[in-house]
Short mmCIF file of C-alpha atoms in Angstrom, two decimals:
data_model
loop_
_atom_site.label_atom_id
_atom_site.label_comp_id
_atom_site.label_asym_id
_atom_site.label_seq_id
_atom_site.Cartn_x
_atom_site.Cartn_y
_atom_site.Cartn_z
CA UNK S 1 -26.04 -121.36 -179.32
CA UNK S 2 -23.00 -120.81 -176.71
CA UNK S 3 -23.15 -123.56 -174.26
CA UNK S 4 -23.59 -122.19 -170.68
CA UNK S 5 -23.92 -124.45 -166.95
CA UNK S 6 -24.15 -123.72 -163.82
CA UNK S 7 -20.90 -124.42 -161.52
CA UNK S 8 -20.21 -126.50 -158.87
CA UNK S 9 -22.91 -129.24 -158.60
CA UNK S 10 -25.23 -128.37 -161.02
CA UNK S 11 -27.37 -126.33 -158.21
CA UNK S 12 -29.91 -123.79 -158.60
CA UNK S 13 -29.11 -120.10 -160.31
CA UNK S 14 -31.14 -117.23 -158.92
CA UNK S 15 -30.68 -114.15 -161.38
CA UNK S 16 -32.79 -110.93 -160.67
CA UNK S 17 -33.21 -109.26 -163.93
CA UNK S 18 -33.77 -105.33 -163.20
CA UNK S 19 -35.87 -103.72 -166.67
CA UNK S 20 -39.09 -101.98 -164.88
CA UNK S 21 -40.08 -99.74 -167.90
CA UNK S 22 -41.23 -98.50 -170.70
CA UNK S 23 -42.87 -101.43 -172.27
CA UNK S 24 -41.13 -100.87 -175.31
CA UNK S 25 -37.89 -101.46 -173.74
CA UNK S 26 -39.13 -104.03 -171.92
CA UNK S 27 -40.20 -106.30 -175.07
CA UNK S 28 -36.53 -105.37 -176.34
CA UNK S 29 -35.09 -106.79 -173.57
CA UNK S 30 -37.14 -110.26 -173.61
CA UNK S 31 -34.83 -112.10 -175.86
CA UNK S 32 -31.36 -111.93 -174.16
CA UNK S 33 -33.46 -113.03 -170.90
CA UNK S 34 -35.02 -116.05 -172.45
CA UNK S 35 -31.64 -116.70 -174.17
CA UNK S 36 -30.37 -116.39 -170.86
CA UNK S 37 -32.96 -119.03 -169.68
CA UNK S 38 -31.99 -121.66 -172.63
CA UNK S 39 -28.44 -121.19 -172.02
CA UNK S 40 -28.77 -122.20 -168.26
CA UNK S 41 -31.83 -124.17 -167.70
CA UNK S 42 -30.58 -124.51 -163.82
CA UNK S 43 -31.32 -120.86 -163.81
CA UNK S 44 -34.76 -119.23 -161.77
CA UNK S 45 -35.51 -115.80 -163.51
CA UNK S 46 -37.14 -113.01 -161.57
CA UNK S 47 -37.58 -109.88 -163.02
CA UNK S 48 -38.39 -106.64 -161.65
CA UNK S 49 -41.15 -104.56 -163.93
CA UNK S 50 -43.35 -101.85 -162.94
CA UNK S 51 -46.64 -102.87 -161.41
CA UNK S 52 -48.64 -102.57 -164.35
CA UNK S 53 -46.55 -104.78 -166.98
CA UNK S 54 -46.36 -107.58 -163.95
CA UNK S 55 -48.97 -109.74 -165.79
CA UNK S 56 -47.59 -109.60 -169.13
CA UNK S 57 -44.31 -109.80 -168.18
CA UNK S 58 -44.80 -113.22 -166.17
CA UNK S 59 -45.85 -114.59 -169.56
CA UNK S 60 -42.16 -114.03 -171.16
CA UNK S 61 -40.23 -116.86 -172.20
CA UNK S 62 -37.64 -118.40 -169.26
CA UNK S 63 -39.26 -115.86 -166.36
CA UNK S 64 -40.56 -117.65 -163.37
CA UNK S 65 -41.66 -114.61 -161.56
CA UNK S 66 -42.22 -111.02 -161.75
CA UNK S 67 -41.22 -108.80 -158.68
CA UNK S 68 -43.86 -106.11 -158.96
CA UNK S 69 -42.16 -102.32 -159.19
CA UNK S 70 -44.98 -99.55 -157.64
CA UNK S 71 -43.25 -96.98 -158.73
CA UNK S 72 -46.26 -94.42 -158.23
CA UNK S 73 -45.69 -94.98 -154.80
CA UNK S 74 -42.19 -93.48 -154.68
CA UNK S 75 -43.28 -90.34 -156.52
CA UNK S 76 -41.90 -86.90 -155.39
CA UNK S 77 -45.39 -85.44 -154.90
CA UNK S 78 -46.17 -88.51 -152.16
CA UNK S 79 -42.54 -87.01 -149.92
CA UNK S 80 -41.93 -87.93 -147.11
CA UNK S 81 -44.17 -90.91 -147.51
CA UNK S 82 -42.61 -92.22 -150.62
CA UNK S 83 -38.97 -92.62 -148.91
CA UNK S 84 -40.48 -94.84 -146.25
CA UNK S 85 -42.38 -97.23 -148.99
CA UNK S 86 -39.55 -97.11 -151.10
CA UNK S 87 -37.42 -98.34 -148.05
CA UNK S 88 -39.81 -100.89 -147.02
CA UNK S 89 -40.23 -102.39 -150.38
CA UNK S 90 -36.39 -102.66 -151.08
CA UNK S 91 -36.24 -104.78 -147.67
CA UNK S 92 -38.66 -106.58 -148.62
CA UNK S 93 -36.54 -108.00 -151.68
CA UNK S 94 -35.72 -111.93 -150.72
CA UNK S 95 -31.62 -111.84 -150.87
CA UNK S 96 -31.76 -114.89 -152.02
CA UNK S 97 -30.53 -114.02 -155.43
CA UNK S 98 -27.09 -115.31 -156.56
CA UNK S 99 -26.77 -112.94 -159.68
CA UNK S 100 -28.50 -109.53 -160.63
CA UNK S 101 -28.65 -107.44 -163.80
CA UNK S 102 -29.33 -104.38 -164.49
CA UNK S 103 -30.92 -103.84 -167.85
CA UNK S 104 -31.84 -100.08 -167.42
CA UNK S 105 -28.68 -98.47 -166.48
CA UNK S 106 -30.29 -95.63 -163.41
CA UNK S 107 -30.00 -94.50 -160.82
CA UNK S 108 -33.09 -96.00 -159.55
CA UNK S 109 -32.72 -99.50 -160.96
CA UNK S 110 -29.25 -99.31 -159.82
CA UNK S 111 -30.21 -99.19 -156.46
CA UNK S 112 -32.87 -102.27 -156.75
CA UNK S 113 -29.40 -104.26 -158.15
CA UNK S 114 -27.88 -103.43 -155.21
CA UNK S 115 -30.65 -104.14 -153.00
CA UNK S 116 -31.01 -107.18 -153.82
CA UNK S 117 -27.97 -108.10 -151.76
CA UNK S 118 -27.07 -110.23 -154.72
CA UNK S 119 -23.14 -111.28 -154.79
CA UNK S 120 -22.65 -110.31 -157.79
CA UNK S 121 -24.34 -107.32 -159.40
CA UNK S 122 -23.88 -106.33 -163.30
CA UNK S 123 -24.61 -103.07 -165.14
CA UNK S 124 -23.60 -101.16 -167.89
CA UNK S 125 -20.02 -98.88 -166.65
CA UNK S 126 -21.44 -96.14 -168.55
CA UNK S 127 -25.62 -96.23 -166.62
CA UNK S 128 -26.76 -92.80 -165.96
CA UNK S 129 -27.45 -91.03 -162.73
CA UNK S 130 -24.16 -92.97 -161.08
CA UNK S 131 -26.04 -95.71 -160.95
CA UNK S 132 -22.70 -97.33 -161.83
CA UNK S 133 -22.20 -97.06 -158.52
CA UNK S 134 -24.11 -99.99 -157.21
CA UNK S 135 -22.57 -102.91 -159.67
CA UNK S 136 -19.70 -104.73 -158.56
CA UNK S 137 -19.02 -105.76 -162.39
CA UNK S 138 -19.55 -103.51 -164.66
CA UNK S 139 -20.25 -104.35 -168.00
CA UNK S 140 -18.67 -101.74 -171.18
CA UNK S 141 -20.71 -100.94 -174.17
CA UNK S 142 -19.75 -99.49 -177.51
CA UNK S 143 -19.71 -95.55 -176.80
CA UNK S 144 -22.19 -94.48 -179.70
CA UNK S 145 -24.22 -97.59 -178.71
CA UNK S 146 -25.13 -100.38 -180.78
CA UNK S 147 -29.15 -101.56 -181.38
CA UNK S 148 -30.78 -101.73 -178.12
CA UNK S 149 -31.33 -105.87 -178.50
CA UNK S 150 -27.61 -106.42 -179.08
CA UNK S 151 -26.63 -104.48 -176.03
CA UNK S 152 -28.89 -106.48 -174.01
CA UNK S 153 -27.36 -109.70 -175.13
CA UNK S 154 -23.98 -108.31 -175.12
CA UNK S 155 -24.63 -107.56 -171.83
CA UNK S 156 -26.37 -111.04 -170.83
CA UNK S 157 -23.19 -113.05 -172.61
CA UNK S 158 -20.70 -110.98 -170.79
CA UNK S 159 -22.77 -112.31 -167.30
CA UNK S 160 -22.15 -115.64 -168.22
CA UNK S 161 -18.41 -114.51 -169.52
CA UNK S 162 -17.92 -113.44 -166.18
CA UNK S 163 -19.80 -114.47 -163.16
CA UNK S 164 -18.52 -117.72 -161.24
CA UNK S 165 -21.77 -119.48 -161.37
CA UNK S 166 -21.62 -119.96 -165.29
CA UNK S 167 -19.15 -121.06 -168.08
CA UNK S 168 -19.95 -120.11 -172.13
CA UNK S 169 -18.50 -120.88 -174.63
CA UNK S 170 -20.25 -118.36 -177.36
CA UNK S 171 -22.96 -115.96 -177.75
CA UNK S 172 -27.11 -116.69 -176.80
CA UNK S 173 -29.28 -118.25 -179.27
CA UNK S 174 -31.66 -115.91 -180.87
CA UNK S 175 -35.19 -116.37 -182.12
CA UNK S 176 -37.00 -114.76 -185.12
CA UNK S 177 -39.65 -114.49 -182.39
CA UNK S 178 -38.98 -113.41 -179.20
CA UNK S 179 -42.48 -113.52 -177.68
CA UNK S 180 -45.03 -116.01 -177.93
CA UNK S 181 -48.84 -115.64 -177.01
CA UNK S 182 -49.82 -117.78 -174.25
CA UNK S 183 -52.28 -120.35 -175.31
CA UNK S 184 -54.66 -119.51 -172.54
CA UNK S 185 -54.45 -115.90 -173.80
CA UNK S 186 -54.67 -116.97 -177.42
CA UNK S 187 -58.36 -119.02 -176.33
CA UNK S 188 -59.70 -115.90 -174.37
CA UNK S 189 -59.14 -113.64 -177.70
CA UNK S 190 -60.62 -115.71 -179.86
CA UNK S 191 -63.76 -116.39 -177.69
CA UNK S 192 -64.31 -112.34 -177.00
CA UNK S 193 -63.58 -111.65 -180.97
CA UNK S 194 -64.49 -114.81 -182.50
CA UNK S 195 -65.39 -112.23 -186.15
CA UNK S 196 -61.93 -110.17 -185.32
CA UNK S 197 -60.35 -111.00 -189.24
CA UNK S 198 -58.07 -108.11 -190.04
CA UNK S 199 -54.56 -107.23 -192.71
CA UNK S 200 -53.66 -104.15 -190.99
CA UNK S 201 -53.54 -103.08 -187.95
CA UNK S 202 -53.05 -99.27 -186.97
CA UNK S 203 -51.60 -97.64 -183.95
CA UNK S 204 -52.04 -93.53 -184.30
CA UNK S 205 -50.72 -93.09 -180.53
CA UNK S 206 -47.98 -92.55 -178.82
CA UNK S 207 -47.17 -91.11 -175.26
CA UNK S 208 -44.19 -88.35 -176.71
CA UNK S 209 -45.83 -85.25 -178.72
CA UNK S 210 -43.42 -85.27 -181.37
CA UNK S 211 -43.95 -88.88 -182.43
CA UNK S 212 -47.03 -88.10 -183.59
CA UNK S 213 -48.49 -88.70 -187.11
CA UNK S 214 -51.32 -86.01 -188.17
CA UNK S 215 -54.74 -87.39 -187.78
CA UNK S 216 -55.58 -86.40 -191.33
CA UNK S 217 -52.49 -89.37 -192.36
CA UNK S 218 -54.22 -91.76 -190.13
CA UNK S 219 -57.82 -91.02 -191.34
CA UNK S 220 -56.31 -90.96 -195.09
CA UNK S 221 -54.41 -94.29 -194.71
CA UNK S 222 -57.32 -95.98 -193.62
CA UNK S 223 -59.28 -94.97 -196.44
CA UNK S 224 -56.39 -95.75 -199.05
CA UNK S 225 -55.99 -99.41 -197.81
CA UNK S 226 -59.39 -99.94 -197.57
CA UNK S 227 -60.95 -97.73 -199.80
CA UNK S 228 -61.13 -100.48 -202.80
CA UNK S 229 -62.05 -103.58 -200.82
CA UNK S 230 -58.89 -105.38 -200.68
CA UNK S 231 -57.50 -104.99 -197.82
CA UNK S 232 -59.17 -104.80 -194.05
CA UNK S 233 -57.80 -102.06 -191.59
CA UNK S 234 -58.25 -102.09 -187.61
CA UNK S 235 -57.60 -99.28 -185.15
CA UNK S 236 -55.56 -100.15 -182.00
CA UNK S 237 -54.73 -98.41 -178.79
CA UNK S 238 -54.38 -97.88 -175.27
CA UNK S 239 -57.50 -96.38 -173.78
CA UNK S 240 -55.57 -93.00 -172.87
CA UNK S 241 -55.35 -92.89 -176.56
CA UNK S 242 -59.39 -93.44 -177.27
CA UNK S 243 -60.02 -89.79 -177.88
CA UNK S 244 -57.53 -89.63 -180.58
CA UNK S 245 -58.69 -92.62 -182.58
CA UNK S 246 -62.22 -91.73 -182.03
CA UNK S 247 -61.67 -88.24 -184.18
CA UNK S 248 -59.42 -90.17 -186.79
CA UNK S 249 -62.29 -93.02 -187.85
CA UNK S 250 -65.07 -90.05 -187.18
CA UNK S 251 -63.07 -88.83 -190.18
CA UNK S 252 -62.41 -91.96 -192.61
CA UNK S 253 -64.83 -92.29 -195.54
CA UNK S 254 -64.55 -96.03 -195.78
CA UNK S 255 -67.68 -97.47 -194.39
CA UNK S 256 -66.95 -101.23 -194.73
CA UNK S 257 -63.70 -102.73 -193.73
CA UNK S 258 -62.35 -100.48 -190.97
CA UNK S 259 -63.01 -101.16 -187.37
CA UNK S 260 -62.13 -99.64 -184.18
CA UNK S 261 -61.05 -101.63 -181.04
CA UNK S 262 -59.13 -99.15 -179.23
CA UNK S 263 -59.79 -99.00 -175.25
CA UNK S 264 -60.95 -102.47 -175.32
CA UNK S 265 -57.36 -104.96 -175.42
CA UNK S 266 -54.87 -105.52 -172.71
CA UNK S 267 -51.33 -106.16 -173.75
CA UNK S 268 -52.06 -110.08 -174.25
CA UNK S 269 -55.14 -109.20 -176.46
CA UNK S 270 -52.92 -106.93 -178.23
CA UNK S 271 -50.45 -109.39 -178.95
CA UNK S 272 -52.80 -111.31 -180.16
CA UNK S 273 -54.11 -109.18 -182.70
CA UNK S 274 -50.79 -108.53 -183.73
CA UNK S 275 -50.12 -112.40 -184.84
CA UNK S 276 -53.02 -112.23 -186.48
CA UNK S 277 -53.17 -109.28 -188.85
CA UNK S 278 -50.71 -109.50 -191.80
CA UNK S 279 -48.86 -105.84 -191.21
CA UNK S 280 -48.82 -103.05 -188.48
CA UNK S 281 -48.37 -99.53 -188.89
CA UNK S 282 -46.92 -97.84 -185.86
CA UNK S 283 -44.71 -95.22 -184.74
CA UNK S 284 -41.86 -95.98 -182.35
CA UNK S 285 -44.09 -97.08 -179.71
CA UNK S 286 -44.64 -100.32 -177.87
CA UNK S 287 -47.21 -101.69 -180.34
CA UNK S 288 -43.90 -100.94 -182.85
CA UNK S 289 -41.84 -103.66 -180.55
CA UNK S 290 -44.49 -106.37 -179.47
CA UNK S 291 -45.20 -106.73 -183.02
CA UNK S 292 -42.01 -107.54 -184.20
CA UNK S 293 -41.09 -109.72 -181.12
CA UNK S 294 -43.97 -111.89 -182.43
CA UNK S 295 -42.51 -111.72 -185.99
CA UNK S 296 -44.88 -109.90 -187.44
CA UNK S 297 -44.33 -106.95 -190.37
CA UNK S 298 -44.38 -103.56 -189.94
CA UNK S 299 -44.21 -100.33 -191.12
CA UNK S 300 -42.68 -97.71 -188.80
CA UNK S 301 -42.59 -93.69 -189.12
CA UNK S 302 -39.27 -92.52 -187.38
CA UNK S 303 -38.70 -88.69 -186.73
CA UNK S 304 -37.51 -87.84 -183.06
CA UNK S 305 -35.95 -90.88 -182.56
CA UNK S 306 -33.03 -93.44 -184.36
CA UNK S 307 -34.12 -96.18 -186.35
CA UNK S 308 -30.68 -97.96 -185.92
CA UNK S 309 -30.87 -98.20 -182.00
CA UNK S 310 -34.70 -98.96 -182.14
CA UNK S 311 -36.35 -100.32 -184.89
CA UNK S 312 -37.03 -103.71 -186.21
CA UNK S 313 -34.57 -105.19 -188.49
CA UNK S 314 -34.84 -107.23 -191.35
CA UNK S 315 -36.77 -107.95 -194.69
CA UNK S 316 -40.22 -107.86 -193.43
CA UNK S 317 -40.37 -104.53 -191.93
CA UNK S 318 -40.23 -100.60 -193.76
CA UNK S 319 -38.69 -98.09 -191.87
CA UNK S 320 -40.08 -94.53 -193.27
CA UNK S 321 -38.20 -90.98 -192.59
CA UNK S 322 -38.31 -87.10 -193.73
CA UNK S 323 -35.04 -87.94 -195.19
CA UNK S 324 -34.12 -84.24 -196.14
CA UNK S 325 -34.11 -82.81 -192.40
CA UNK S 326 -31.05 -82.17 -190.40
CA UNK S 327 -32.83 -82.60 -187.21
CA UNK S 328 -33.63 -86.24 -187.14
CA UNK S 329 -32.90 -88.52 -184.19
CA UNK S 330 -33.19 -85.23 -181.69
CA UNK S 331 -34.82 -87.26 -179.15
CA UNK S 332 -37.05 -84.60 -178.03
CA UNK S 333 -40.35 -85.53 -176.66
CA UNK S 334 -41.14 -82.28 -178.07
CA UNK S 335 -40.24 -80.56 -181.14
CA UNK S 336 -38.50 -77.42 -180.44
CA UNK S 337 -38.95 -76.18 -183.44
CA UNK S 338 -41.61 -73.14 -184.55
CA UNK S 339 -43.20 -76.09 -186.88
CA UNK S 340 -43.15 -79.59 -186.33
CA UNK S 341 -42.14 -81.43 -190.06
CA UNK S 342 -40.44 -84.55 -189.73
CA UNK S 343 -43.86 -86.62 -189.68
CA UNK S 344 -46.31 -84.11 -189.91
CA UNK S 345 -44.94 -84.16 -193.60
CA UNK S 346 -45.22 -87.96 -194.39
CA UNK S 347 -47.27 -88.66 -197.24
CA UNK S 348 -50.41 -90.97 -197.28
CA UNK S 349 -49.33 -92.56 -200.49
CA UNK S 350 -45.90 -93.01 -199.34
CA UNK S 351 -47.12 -95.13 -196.14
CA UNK S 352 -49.68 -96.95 -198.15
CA UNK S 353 -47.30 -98.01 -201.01
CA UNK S 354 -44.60 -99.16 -197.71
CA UNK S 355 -47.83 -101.63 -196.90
CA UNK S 356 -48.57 -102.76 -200.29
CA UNK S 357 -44.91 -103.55 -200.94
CA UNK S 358 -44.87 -104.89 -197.76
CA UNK S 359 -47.88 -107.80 -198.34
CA UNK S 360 -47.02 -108.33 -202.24
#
């Protein structure tokens, strides 16, 4: 770990940390913040999130308070209304803060960075939307981009690099676990699902179109990991996603060994299912991310998007792609093609025998 301390007199660091969504970015980002916290334990962490991840966010290693984001409020639909809010909440931000960050790289979160009146205000020279603009240091990444973690680090090491308040000497320590469920969280989960005893945990949804596995994969990968006994399979998801999951088990033969508890979790609970089950199968989605911030296997379908900016990295998880496409990585929320292939062509067997290898 590079040694980092505050200057002058040892006194007090306030850093704003500006990452307000999507919750998959958001878990990415939680390990260069609580390196950030190790590396300067004079340091108080606020971080601004969107309203709805406040709760889970204010759990995250080295945070000492969230800084709620309503961003529904400042919809276009809610004009003229929405500039006023927007205004009122931005002077409502204490400037109090010494350093700021901007994680996202907007236009909007730009803005927050500079409203935060903080001295010294860091982003990424190449954020979209000129939010540039609003950083008085700006921070250069490798064009093509590197993963997603090592950017945020790279961009958290060059803060210390740079601002006056710190001095480093090398880069952040990293864990094989960047999250950790709370212990009050962990005793809640196990006193709602004292029974909850699971290997694999599925996650059919996702909010993009073209991430999507066919429900017939789901329904037939539940039945191959189950389908002798060994292994025990449970469905996961958000409750905009209930629908969905409800067709896929309507459809799995398996009787015994499969369960459902989609709707029912909040993040927390999630996470704690996720330390608990042996392997997840995901897209890239959130449940993708929290799982492997908690260390725990997976095995990912990639189509739309790239596996070498997003996914998890190392022995313990399988990345699977339609390898013989030309189209992969598009990015696309929806598939502009006549016939959606990249997923819709995965193979049961192939995603089973990814688990299988996975667990030994």
């Amino acid at each position: 770990m590079g040694d980092a301390h505050s200057g002058p007199g040892d006194s007090t660091i306030d850093v704003l940390v500006v990452k307000p969504s999507s919750l998959g970015d958001i878990i990415h980002a939680a390990g260069a913040v609580a390196g950030l916290a190790q590396a300067c334990p004079s340091c108080r962490i606020a971080w601004v999130v969107n309203e709805g991840y406040a709760s889970f966010v204010r759990e995250f290693p080295g945070v000492d308070r969230v800084v709620a984001f309503p961003r529904e409020r400042f919809r276009m639909h809610r004009l003229p209304r929405a500039v006023s809010d927007a205004v009122a909440w931005c002077r409502g931000l204490e400037p109090t803060f010494d350093v700021a960050i901007d994680l996202q790289g907007l236009q909007r979160s730009g803005l927050i960075t500079r409203c935060s009146k903080a001295p010294e205000r860091f982003g990424p020279r190449t954020a979209r939307e000129l939010g540039w603009l609003h950083y008085n240091r700006r921070i250069d990444l490798a064009p093509a981009g590197p993963h997603v973690v090592d950017q945020h680090f790279h961009m958290v090491e060059q803060v210390l690099a740079r601002s006056r308040h710190f001095e480093s000497s090398g880069p952040l320590a990293r864990s094989e676990k960047a999250l950790v469920v709370p212990e009050a969280n962990r005793q809640a989960f196990k006193a709602r699902y004292p029974d909850f005893d699971c290997d694999v945990a599925l996650f059919p949804g996702t909010r993009w179109e073209s991430k999507l596995w066919t429900e017939t994969g789901w329904s037939g990968l539940a039945d191959e990991l189950a389908g002798d006994g060994t292994l025990r399979v449970a469905f996961l998801g958000a409750p905009f996603e209930q629908n969905l999951i409800e067709r896929i088990v309507a459809n799995v033969r398996t009787t015994r060994g499969v369960t459902s508890l989609v709707g029912e979790l909040d993040l927390w609970d999630t996470a704690m299912a996720l330390s608990r089950v042996r392997c997840a199968v995901t897209m890239d989605s959130a449940p993708l991310h929290l799982a492997a911030a908690l260390g725990t296997p997976t095995v990912s379908l990639f189509g739309p998007s790239r596996p070498e900016r997003v996914a998890p990295r190392g022995a313990q998880h399988r990345v699977l792609t339609h390898d013989s496409l030309d189209c992969l990585g598009c990015n696309k929320k929806r598939c502009p093609l006549p016939e959606r292939r990249c997923l819709p062509e995965m193979e049961v067997a192939r995603v089973a025998l990814a688990v299988r290898e996975l667990l030994g």
